[in-house]
PDB file of C-alpha atoms in Angstrom:
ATOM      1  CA  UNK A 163      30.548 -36.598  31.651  1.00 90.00           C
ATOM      2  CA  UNK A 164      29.418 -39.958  32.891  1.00 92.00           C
ATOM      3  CA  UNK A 165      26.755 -41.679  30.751  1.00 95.00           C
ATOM      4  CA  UNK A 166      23.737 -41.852  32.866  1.00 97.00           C
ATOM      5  CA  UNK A 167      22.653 -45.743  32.720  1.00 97.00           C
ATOM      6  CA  UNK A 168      19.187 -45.683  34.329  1.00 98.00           C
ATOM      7  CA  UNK A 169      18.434 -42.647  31.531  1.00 98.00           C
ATOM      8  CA  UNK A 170      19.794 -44.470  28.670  1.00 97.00           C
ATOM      9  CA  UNK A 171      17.461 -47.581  29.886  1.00 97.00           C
ATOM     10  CA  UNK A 172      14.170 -45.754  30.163  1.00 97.00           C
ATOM     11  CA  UNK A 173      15.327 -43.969  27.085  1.00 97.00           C
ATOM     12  CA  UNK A 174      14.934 -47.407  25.719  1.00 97.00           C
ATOM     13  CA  UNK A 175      11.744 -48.504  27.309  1.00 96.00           C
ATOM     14  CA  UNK A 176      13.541 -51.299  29.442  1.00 97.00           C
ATOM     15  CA  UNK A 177      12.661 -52.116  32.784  1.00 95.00           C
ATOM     16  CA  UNK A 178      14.561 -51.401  35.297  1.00 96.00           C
ATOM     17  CA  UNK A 179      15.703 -52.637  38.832  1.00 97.00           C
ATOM     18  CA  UNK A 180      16.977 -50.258  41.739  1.00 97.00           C
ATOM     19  CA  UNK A 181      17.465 -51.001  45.577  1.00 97.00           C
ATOM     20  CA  UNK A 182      17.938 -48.841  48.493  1.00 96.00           C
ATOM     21  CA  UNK A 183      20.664 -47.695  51.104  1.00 97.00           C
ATOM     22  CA  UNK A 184      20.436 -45.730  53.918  1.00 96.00           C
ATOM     23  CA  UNK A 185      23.957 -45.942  55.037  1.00 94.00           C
ATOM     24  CA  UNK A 186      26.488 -43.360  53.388  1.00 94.00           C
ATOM     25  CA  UNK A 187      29.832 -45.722  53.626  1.00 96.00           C
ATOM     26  CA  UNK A 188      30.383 -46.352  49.642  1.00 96.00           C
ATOM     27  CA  UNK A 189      31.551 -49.833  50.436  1.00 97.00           C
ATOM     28  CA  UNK A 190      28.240 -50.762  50.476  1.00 97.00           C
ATOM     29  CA  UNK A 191      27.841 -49.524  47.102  1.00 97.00           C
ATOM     30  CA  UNK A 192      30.799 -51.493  46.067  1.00 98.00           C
ATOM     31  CA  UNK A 193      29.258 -54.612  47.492  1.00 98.00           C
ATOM     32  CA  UNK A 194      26.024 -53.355  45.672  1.00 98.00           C
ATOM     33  CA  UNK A 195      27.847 -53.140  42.427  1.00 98.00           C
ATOM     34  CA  UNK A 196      29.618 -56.610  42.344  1.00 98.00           C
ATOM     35  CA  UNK A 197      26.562 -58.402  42.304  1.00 97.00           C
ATOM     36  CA  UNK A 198      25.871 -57.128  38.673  1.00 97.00           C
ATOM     37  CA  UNK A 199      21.985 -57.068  39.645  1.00 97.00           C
ATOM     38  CA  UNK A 200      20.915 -53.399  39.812  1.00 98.00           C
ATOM     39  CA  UNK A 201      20.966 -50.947  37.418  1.00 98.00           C
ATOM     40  CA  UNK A 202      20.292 -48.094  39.945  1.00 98.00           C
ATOM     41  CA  UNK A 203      20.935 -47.676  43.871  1.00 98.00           C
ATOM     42  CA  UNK A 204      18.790 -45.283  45.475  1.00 97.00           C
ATOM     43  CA  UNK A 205      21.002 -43.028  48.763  1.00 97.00           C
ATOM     44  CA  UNK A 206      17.706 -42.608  50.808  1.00 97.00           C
ATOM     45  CA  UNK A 207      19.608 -39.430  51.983  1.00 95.00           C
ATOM     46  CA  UNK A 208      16.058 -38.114  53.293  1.00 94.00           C
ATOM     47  CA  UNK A 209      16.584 -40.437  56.807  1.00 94.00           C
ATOM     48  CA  UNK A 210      20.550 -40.791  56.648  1.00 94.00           C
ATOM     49  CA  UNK A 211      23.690 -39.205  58.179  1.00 95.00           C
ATOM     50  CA  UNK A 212      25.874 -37.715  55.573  1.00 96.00           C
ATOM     51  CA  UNK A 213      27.945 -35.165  54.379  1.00 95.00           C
ATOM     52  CA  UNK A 214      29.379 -33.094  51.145  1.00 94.00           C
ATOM     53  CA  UNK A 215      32.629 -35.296  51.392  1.00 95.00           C
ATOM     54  CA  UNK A 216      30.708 -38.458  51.637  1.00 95.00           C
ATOM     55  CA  UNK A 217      28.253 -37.694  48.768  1.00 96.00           C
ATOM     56  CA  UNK A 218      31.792 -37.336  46.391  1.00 96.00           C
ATOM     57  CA  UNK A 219      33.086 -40.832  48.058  1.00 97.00           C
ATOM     58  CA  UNK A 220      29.655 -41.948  47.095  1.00 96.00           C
ATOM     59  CA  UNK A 221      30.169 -41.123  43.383  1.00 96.00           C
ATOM     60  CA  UNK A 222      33.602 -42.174  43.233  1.00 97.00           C
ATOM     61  CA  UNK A 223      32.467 -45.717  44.212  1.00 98.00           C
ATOM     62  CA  UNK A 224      29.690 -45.428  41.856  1.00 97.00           C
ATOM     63  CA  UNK A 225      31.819 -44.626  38.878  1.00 97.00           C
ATOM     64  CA  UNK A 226      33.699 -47.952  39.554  1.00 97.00           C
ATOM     65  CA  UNK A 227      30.489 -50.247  37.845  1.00 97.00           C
ATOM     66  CA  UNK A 228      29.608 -48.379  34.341  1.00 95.00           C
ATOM     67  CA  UNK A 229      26.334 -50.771  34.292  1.00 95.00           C
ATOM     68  CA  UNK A 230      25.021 -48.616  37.769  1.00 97.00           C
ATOM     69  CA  UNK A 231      23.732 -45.538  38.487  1.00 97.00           C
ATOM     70  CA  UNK A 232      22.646 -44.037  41.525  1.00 98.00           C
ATOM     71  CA  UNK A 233      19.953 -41.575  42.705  1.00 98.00           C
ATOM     72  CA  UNK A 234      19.176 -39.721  46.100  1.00 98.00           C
ATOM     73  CA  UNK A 235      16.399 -39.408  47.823  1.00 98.00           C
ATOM     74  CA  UNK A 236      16.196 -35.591  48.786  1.00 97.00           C
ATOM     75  CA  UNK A 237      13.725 -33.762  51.743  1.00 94.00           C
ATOM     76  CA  UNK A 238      11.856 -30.695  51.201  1.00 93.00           C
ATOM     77  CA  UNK A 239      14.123 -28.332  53.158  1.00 91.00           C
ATOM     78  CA  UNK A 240      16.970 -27.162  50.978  1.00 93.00           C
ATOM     79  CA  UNK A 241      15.621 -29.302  48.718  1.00 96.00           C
ATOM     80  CA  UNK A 242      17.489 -27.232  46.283  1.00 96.00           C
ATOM     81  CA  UNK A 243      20.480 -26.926  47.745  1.00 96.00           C
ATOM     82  CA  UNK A 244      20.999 -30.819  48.251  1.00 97.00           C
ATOM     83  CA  UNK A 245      20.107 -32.237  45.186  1.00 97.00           C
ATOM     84  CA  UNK A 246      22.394 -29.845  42.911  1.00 97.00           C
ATOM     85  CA  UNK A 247      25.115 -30.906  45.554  1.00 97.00           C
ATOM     86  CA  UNK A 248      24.216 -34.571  45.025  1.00 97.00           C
ATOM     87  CA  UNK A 249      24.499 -34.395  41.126  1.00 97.00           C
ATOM     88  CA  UNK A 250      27.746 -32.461  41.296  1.00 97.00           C
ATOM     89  CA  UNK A 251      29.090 -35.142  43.138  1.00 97.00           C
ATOM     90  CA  UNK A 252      28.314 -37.576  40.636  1.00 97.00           C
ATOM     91  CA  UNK A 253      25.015 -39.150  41.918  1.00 98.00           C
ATOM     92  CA  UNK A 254      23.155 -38.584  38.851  1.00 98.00           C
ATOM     93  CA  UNK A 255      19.234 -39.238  39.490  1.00 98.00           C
ATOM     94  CA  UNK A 256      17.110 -37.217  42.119  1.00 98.00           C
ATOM     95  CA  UNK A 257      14.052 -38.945  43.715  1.00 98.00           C
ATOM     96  CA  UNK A 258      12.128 -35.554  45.528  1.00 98.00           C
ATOM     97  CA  UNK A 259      10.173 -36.075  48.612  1.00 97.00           C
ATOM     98  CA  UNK A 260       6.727 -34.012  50.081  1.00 96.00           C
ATOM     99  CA  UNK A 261       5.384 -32.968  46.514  1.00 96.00           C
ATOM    100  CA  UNK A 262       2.114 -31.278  46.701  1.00 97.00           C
ATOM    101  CA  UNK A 263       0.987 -30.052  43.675  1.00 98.00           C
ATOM    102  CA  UNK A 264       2.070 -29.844  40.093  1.00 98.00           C
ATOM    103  CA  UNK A 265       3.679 -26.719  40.989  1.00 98.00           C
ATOM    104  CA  UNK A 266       5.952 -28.294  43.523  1.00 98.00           C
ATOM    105  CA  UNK A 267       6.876 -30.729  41.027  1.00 98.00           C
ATOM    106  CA  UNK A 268       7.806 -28.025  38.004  1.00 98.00           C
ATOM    107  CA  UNK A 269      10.050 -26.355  40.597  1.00 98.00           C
ATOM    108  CA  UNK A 270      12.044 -29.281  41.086  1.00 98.00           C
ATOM    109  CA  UNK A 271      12.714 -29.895  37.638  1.00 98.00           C
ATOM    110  CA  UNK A 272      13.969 -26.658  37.439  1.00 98.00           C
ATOM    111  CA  UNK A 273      16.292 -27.366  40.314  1.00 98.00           C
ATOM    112  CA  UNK A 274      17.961 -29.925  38.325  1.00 98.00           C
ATOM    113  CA  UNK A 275      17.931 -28.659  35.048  1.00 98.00           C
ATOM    114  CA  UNK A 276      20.825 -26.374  33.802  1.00 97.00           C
ATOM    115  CA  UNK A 277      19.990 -22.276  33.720  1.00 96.00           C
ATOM    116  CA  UNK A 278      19.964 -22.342  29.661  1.00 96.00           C
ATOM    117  CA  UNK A 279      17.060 -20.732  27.945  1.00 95.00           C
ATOM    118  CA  UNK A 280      15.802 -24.132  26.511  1.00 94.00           C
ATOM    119  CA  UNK A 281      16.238 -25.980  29.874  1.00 94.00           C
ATOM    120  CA  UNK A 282      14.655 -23.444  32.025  1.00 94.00           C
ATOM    121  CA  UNK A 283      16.661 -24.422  35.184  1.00 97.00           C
ATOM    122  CA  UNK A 284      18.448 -22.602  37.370  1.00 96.00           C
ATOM    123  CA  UNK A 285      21.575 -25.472  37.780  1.00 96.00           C
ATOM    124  CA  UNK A 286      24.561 -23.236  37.800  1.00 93.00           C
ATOM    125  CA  UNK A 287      27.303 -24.843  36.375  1.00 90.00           C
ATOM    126  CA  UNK A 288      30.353 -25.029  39.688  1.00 84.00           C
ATOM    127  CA  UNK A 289      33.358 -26.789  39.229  1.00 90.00           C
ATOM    128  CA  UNK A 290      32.905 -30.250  41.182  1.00 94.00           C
ATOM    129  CA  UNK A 291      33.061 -33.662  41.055  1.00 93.00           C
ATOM    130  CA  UNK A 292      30.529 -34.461  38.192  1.00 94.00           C
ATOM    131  CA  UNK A 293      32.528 -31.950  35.928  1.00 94.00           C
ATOM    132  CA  UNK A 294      36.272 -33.231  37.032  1.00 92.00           C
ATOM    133  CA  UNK A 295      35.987 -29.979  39.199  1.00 92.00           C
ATOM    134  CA  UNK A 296      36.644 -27.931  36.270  1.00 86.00           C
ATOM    135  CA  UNK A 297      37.296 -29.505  33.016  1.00 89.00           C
ATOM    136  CA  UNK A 298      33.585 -29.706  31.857  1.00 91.00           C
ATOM    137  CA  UNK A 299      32.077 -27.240  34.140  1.00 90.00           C
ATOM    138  CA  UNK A 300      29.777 -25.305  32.027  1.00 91.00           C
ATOM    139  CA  UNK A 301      30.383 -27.198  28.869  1.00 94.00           C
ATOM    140  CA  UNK A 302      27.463 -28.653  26.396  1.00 95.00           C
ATOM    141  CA  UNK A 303      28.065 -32.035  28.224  1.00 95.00           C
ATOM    142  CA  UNK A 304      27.104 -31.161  30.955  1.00 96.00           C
ATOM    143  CA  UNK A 305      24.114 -29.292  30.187  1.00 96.00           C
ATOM    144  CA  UNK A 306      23.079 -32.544  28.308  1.00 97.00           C
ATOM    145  CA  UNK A 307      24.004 -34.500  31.605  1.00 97.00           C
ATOM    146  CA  UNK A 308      21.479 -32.161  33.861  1.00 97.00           C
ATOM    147  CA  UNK A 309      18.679 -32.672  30.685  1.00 97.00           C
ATOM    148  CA  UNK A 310      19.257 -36.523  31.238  1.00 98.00           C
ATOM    149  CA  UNK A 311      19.172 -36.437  35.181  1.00 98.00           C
ATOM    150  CA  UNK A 312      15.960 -38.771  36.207  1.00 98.00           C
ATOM    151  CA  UNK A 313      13.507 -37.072  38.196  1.00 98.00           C
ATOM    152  CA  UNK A 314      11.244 -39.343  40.415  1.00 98.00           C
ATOM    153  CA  UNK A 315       8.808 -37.705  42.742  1.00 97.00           C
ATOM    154  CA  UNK A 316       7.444 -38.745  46.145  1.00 97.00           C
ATOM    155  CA  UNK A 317       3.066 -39.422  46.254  1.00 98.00           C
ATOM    156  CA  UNK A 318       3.361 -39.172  49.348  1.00 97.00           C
ATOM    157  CA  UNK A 319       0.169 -35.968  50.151  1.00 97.00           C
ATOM    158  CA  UNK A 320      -3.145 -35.885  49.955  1.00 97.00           C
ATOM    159  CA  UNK A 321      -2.543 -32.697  47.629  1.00 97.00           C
ATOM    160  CA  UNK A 322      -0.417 -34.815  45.070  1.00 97.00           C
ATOM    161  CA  UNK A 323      -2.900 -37.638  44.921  1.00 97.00           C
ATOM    162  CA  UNK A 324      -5.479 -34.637  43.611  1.00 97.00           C
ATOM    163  CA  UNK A 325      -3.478 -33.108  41.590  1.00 97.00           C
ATOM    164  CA  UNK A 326      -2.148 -36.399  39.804  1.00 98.00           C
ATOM    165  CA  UNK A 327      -3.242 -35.997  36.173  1.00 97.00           C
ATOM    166  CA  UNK A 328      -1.348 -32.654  36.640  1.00 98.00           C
ATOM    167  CA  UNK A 329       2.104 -33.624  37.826  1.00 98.00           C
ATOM    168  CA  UNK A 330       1.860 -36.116  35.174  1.00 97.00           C
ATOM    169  CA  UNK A 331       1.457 -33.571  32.924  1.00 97.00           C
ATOM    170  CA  UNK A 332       5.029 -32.003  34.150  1.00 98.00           C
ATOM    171  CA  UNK A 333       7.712 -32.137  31.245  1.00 97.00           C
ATOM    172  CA  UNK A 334      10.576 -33.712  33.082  1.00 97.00           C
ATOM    173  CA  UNK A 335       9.263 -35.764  35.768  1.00 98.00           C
ATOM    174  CA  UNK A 336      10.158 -39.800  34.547  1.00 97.00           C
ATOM    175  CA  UNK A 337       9.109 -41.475  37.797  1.00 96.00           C
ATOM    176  CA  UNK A 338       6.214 -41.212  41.068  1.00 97.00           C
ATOM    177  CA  UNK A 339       6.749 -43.544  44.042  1.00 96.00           C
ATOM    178  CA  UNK A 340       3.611 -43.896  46.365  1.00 97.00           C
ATOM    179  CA  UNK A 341       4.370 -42.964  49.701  1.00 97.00           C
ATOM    180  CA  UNK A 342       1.842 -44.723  52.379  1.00 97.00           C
ATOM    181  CA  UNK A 343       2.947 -43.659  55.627  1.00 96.00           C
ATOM    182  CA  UNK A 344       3.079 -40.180  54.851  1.00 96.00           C
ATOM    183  CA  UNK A 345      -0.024 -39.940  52.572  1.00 97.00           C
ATOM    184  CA  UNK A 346      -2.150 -41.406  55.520  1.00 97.00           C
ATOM    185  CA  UNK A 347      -1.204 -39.071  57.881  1.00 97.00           C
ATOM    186  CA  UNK A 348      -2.051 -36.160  55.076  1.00 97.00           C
ATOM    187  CA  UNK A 349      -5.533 -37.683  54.844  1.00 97.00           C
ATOM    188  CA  UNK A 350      -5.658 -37.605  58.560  1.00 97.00           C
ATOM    189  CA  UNK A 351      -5.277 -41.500  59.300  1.00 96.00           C
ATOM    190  CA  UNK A 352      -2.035 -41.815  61.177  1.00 96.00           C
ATOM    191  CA  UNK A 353      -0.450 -45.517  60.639  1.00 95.00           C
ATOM    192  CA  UNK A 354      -2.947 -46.411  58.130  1.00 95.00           C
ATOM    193  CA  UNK A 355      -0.816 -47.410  55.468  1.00 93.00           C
ATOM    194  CA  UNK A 356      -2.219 -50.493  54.742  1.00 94.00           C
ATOM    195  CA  UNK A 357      -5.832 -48.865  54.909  1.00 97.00           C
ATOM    196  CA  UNK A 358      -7.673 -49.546  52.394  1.00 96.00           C
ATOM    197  CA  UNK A 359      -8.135 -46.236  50.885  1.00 96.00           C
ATOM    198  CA  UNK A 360      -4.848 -45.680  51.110  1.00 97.00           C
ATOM    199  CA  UNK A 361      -3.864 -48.464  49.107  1.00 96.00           C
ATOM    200  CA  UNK A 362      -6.457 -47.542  46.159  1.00 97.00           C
ATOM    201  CA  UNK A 363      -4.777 -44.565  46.177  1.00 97.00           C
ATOM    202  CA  UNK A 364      -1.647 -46.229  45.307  1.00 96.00           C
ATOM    203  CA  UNK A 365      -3.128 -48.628  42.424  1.00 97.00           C
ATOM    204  CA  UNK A 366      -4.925 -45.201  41.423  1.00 96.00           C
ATOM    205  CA  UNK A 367      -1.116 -43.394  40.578  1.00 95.00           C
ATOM    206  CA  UNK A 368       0.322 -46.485  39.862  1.00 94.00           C
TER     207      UNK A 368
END
């Protein structure tokens, strides 16, 4: 399994420095990589065009820089569904979108995590990409690998900003990212990101 570098840096208590695409061609994250100056990209796969074939091409151009990692950014629909398929094709960090409450956020870490009785996930192990499509498929690697996986989670509802001392309660979740646009429409202030309530909020989480 591929050591997870944006793990093994918060593992250390180092800062670290992601950026985003929205565009699925892994040349980009080629062109991403040579610069040497992220250690994370994040696939905002929540507003991009993309496919199963294109998340492995994805991976495959990520394994190329052993400094880099990569996450993707994963909508509430299937939610499930698309970030297991994301990890098994080698992106290795989830970032989880339209969290509500503490509960929503314990159910994605159990997305992610493998279905062992000390992870408490339901990650089946299938023979894909992450797992050379069979050669470490089920194996304690790669239950370690879905234990390291970075889960970040979207503050992006009004029921996440009151339930914040909860989710951050949540064994498993590593990172929250404040979410304006959508968090002002859940307070019922369409386009008032830069509100000022709206940005308290955000110094609040942060």
């Amino acid at each position: 399994m591929r050591p997870n570098k944006l793990r093994q840096l918060l593992n250390e208590g180092k800062p670290t420095i992601g950026t985003h695409l929205v565009c699925a061609w892994p040349g980009l994250v080629e062109i991403v990589g040579q610069t040497g100056a992220f250690d994370y990209i994040e696939f905002v796969g929540e507003y991009a065009a993309w496919d199963i074939a294109g998340l492995e091409d994805w991976g495959r151009a990520i394994d190329l820089f052993p400094n880099m990692s990569s996450m993707f950014k994963v909508e509430e629909q299937t939610r499930g569904f698309i970030a297991q398929r994301a990890i098994d094709a080698g992106i290795q960090n989830v970032l989880f979108t339209d969290i509500r409450s503490a509960d929503d956020a314990r159910e994605c870490v159990r997305l992610v995590r493998a279905e062992t009785p000390d992870a408490g996930g339901v990650h089946g192990a299938g023979m894909r990409r992450a797992v050379g499509y069979l050669l470490e498929g089920g194996s304690q690697a790669w239950v370690d690998a879905m234990n390291d996986v970075v889960i970040a989670i979207m503050m992006e509802k009004k029921g996440a900003m009151d339930d914040l001392e909860a989710i951050l309660q949540v064994e498993g979740v590593d990172m929250l990212q404040f979410g304006p646009s959508d968090y002002s429409v859940s307070i019922g202030k369409p386009g008032g990101g830069h509100l000022p309530e709206v940005q308290e909020a955000q110094k609040r989480m942060i």
